[in-house]
Coordinates of C-alpha atoms and ligand atoms in Angstrom, one line a residue:
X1 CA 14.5 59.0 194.5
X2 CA 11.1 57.5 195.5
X3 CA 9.1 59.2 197.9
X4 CA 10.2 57.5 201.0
X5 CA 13.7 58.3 200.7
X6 CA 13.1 61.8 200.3
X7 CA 11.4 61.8 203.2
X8 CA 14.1 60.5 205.3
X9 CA 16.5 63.7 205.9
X10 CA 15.8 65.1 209.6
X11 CA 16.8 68.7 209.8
X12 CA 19.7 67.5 212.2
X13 CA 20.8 65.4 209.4
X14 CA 20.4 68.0 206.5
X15 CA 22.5 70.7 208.3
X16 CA 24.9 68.4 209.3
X17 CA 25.3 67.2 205.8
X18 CA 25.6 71.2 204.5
X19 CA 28.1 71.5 207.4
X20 CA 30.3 68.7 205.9
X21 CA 30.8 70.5 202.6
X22 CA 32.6 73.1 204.7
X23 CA 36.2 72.0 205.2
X24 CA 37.1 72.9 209.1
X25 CA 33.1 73.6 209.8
X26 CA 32.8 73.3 213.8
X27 CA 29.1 71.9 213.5
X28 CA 27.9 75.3 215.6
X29 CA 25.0 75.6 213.4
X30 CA 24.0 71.7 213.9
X31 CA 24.1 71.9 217.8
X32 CA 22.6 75.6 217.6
X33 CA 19.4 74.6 215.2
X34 CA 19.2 71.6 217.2
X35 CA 18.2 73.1 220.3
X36 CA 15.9 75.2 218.7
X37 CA 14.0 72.0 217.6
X38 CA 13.8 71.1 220.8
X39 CA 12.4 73.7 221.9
X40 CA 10.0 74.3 219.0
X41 CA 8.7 70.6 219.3
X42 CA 8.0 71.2 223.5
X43 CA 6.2 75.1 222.8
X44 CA 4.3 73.4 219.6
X45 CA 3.1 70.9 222.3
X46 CA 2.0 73.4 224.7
X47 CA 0.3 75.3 221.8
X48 CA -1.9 72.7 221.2
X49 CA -2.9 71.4 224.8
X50 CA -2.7 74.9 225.1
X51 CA -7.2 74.7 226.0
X52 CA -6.8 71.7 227.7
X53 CA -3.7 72.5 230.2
X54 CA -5.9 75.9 230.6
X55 CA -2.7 78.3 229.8
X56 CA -4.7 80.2 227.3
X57 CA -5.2 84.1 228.0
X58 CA -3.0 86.9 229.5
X59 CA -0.4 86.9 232.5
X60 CA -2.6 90.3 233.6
X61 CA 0.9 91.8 232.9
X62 CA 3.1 93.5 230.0
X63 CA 6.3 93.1 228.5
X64 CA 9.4 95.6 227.9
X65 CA 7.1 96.7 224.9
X66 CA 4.2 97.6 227.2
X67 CA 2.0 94.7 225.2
X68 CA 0.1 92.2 227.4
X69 CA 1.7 88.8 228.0
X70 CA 0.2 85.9 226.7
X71 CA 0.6 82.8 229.5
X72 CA 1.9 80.6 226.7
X73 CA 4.7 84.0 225.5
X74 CA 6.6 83.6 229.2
X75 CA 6.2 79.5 228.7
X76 CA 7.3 79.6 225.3
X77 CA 10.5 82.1 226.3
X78 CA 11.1 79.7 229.3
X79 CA 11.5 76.6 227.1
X80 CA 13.5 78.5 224.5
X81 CA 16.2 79.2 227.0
X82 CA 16.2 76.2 229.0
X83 CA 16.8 74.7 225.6
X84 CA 19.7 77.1 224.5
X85 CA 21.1 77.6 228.2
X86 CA 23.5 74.7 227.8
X87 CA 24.7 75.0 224.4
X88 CA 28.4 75.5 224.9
X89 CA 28.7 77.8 222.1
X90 CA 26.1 80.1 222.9
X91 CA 27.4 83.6 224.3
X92 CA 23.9 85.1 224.5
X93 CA 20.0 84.7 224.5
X94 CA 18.4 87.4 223.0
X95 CA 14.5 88.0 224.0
X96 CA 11.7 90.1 222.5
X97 CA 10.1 89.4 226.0
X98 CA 13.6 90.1 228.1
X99 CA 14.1 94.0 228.9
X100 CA 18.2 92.8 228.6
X101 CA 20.0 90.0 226.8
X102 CA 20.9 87.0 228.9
X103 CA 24.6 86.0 229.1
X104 CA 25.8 82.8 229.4
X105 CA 29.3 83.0 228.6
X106 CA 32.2 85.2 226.6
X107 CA 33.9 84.5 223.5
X108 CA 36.7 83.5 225.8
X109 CA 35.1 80.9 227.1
X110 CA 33.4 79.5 223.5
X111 CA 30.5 82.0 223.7
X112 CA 30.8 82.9 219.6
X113 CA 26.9 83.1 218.9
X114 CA 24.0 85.0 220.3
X115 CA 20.8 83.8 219.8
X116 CA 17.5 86.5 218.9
X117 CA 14.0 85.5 219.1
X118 CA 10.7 86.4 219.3
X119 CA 9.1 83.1 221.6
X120 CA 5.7 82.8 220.7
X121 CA 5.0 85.7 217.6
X122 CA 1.2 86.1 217.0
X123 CA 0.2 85.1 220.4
X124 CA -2.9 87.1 221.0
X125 CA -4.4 85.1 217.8
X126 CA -4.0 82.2 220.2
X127 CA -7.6 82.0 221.8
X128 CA -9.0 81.7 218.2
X129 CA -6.6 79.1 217.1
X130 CA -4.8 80.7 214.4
X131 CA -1.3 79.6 213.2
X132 CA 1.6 81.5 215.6
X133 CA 5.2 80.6 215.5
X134 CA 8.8 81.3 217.1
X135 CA 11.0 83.6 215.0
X136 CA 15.1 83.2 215.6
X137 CA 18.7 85.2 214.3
X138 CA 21.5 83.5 215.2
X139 CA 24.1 86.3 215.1
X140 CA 28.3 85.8 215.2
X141 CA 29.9 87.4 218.1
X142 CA 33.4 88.9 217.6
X143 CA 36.3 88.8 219.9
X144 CA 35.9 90.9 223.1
X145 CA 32.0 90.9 222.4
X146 CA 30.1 90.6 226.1
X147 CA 26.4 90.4 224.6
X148 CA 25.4 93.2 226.2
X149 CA 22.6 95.4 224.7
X150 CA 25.1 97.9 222.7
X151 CA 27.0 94.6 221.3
X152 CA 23.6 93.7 220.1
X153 CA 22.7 96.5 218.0
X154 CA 26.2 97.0 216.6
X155 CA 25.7 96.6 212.9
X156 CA 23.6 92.9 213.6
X157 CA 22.4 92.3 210.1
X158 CA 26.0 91.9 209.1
X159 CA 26.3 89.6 211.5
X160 CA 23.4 87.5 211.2
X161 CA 24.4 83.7 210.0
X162 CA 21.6 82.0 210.1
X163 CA 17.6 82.7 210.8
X164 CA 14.4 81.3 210.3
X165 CA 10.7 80.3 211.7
X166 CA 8.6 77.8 213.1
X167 CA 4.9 77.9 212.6
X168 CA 2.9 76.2 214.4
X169 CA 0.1 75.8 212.1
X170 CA -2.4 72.9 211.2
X171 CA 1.2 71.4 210.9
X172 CA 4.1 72.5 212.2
X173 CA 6.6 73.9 209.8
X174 CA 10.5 74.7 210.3
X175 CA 11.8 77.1 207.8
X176 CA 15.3 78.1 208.2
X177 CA 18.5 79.6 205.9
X178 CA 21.7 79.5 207.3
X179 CA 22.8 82.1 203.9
X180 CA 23.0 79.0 201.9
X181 CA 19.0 79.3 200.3
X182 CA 15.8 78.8 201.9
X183 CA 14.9 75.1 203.2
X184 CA 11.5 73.5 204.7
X185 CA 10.8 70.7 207.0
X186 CA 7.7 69.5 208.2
X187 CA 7.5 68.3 211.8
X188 CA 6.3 64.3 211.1
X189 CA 4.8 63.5 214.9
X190 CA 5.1 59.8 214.1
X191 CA 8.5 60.1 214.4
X192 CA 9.5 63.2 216.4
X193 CA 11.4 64.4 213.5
X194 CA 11.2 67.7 211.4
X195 CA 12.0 65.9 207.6
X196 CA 12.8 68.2 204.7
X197 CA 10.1 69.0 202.5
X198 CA 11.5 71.5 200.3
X199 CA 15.0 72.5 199.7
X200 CA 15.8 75.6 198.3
X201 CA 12.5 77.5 198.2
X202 CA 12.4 80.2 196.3
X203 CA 9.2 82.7 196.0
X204 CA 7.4 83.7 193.3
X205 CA 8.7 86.8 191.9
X206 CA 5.0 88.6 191.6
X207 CA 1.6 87.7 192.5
X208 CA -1.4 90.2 193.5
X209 CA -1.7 89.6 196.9
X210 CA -1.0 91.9 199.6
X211 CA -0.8 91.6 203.2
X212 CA -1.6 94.3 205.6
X213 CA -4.0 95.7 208.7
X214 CA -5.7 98.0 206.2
X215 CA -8.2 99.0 208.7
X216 CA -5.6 101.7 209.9
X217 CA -5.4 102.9 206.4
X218 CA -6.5 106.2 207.2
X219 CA -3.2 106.6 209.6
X220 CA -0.6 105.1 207.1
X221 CA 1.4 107.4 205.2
X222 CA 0.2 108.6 201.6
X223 CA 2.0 106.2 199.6
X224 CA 0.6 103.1 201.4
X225 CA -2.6 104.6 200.7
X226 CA -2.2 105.4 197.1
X227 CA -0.4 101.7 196.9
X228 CA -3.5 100.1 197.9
X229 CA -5.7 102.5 195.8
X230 CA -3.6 101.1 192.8
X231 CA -3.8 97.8 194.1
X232 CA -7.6 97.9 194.1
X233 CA -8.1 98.8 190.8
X234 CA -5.4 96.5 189.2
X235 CA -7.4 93.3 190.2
X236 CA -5.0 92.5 193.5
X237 CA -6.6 89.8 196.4
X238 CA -6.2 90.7 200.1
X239 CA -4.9 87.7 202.8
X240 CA -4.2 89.0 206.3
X241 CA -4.1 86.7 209.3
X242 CA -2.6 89.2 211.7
X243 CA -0.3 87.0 212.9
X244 CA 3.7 87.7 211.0
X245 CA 4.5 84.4 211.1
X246 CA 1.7 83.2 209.4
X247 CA 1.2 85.7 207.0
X248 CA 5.4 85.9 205.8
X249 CA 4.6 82.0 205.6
X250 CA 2.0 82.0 203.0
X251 CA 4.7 84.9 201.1
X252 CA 6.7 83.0 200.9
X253 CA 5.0 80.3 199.6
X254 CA 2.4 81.6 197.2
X255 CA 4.1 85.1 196.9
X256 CA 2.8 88.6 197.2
X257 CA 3.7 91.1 199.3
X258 CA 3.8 91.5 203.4
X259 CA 3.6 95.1 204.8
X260 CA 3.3 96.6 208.1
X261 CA 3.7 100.2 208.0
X262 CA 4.3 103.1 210.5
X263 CA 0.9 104.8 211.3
X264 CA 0.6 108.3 213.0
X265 CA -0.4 106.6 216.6
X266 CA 2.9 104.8 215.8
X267 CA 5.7 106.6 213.7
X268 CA 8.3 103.7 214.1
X269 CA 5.6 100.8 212.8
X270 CA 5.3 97.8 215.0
X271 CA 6.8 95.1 214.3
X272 CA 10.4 94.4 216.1
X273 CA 13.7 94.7 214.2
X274 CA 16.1 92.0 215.8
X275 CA 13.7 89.8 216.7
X276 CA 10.9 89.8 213.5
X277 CA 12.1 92.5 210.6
X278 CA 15.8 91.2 210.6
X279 CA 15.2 87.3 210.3
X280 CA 12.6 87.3 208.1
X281 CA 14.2 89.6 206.1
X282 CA 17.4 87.1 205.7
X283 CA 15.0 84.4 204.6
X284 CA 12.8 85.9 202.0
X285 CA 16.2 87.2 200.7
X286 CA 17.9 84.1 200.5
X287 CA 14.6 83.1 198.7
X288 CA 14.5 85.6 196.1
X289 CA 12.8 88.4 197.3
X290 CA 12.7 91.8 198.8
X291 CA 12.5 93.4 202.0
X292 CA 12.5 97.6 202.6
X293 CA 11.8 99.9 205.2
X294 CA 11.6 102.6 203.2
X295 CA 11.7 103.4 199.2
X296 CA 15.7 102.8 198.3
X297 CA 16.1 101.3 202.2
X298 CA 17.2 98.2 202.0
X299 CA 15.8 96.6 205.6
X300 CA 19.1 94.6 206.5
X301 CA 21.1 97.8 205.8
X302 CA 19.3 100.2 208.6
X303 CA 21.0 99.9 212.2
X304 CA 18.9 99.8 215.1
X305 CA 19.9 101.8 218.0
X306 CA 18.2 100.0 220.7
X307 CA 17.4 96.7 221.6
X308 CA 13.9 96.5 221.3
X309 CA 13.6 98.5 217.8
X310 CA 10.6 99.0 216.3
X311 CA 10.8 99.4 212.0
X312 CA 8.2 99.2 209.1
X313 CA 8.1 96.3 206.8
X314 CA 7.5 95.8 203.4
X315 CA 8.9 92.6 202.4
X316 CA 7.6 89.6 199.6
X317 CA 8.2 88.7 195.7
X318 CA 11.1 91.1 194.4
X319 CA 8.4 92.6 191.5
X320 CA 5.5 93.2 194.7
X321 CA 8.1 94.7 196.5
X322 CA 8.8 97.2 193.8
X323 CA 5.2 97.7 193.1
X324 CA 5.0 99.7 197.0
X325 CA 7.8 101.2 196.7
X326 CA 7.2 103.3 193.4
X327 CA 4.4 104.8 195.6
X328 CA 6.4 105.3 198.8
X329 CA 9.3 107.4 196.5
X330 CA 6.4 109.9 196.0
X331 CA 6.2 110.7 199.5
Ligands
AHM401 P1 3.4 90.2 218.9 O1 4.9 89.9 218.8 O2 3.1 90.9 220.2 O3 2.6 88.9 218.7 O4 3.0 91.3 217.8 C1 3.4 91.0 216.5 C2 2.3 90.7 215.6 C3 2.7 90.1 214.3 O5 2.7 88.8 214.4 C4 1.6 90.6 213.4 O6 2.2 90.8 212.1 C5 1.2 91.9 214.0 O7 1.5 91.9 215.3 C6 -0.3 92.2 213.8 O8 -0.5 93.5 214.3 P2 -2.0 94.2 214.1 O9 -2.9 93.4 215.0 O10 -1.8 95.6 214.5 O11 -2.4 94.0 212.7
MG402 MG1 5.8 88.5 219.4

């Protein structure tokens, strides 16, 4: 296939093609991931007129998770749901910024998805430029399933169907499994059109690259210590951009291993469970890889208990992985 062809498949097109293969497939995942475009192209927008429309800096207010808002985190959420509102088989819109899930409609009444996200993840790199991104889970909703927040922490990993990633990055980059592999489409402004760029992704299974704030390496449990002791002296590199997103990107793509542990001024770590650990632990799985909370703890087998759950991360090439963990099964 020359170049040019290749080119050609829109992300609209590719899942509706992977839909087809499905006998009786309702095309949910086609309107769903569609939307989510949408929205992704508009916040991408914003993100870089983001100086010149002056919506840089905070709102001088925090979120559910006491953190400062970003301007561009309540635009980004704003767009997301405006852009998911009125997709007739959404149930629920699932925020990291919302204290409560919205709900749009029951199963009754065609609601059989919910829709997690984190809106704008990485924001406060956003002054300096760095590459940020929208996270999303699309999670099945059963029969007699409201949305409310206890039907959202009911066992959600099982019920995660598809997930995935935009980065907004020096171009911006739509990464997305829907449990069928990993596949990559690069926004092509010419056109208006994410087009495939890789299908089926895979990461490498080792390379000596880890990923982590190691300035709070004094309030990380032993193992993490000893880990990057080890590291150190077996001829590992060190990439950090501080922004998840970003820095489960370059995993991915180069391999490695990204980790964000708990630390004693915060014993459940930091990053989110529904809206960052579980979806981009879905994708580097479907890639290949790895992703734990804790030594033998599979990440997609722990339950939260609350909406806005808080777990540690170590997640990368299946061999990097396993590298952290030997240290962490000392603890
Ligand atoms: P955010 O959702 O408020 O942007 O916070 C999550 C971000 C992640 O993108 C990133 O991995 C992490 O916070 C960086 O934290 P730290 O600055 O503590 O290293
Ligand atoms: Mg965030």
């Amino acid at each position: 296939m020359s170049k040019i062809q290749q080119n050609l498949m829109s992300l609209q097109s590719y899942v509706l093609a992977e839909e087809r293969e499905y006998p009786g497939a309702t095309g949910d995942f086609s309107w769903i991931l569609s939307a989510i475009s949408l929205a992704s192209k508009s916040i991408g927008n914003k993100v870089r007129r983001a100086r010149i429309e002056d919506v840089l800096g905070d709102m001088g207010d925090t979120n559910v998770q006491g953190e400062q808002q970003q301007k561009l985190d309540v635009l980004s959420n704003e767009i997301i749901k405006a852009c998911l509102g009125s997709r007739a088989n959404i149930g629920a819109l699932v925020s990291e910024e919302d204290e409560t899930p919205t709900v749009l409609r029951s199963h009754k009444d065609g609601g059989r998805y919910a829709v997690l996200f984190d809106p704008l993840d990485g924001s406060s790199n956003l002054d300096v430029s760095v590459g940020v991104g929208t996270i999303f889970s699309i999670v099945r909703l059963g029969e007699g399933v409201k949305g409310t927040p206890e039907d959202m922490i009911l066992n959600p990993a099982s019920r995660q169907v598809a997930a995935g990633y935009v980065l907004y990055g020096s171009s911006s980059v739509f990464v997305v499994t829907t449990g069928n592999g990993v596949h990559m489409f690069v926004l092509d402004n010419s056109i208006g059109s994410f087009v495939l760029v890789k299908e089926n992704l895979r990461i490498p299974a080792t390379n000596k690259i880890y990923s982590i704030n190691e300035a709070y390496a004094d309030r990380f449990p032993d193992g993490y210590r000893d880990y990057l002791k080890w590291a150190h002296d077996n001829g590992y590199t060190s990439r950090y951009i501080g922004s998840m997103v970003a820095d489960v990107h370059r995993t991915l793509i180069k391999g490695g291993v990204f980790i964000y542990p708990q630390t004693t001024d915060r014993p459940e770590g930091k990053l989110r469970y529904l809206y960052e650990a579980m979806p981009m632990s879905m994708l580097i799985e479907q890639a290949g890889g790895r992703s734990i909370a804790a030594a033998g703890t599979r990440l997609l087998d722990v339950k939260p208990s609350s909406l806005h759950e808080r777990i540690p991360v170590v997640m990368g090439s299946s061999e990097e992985v396993q590298h952290v963990e030997r240290f962490l099964s000392k603890d």
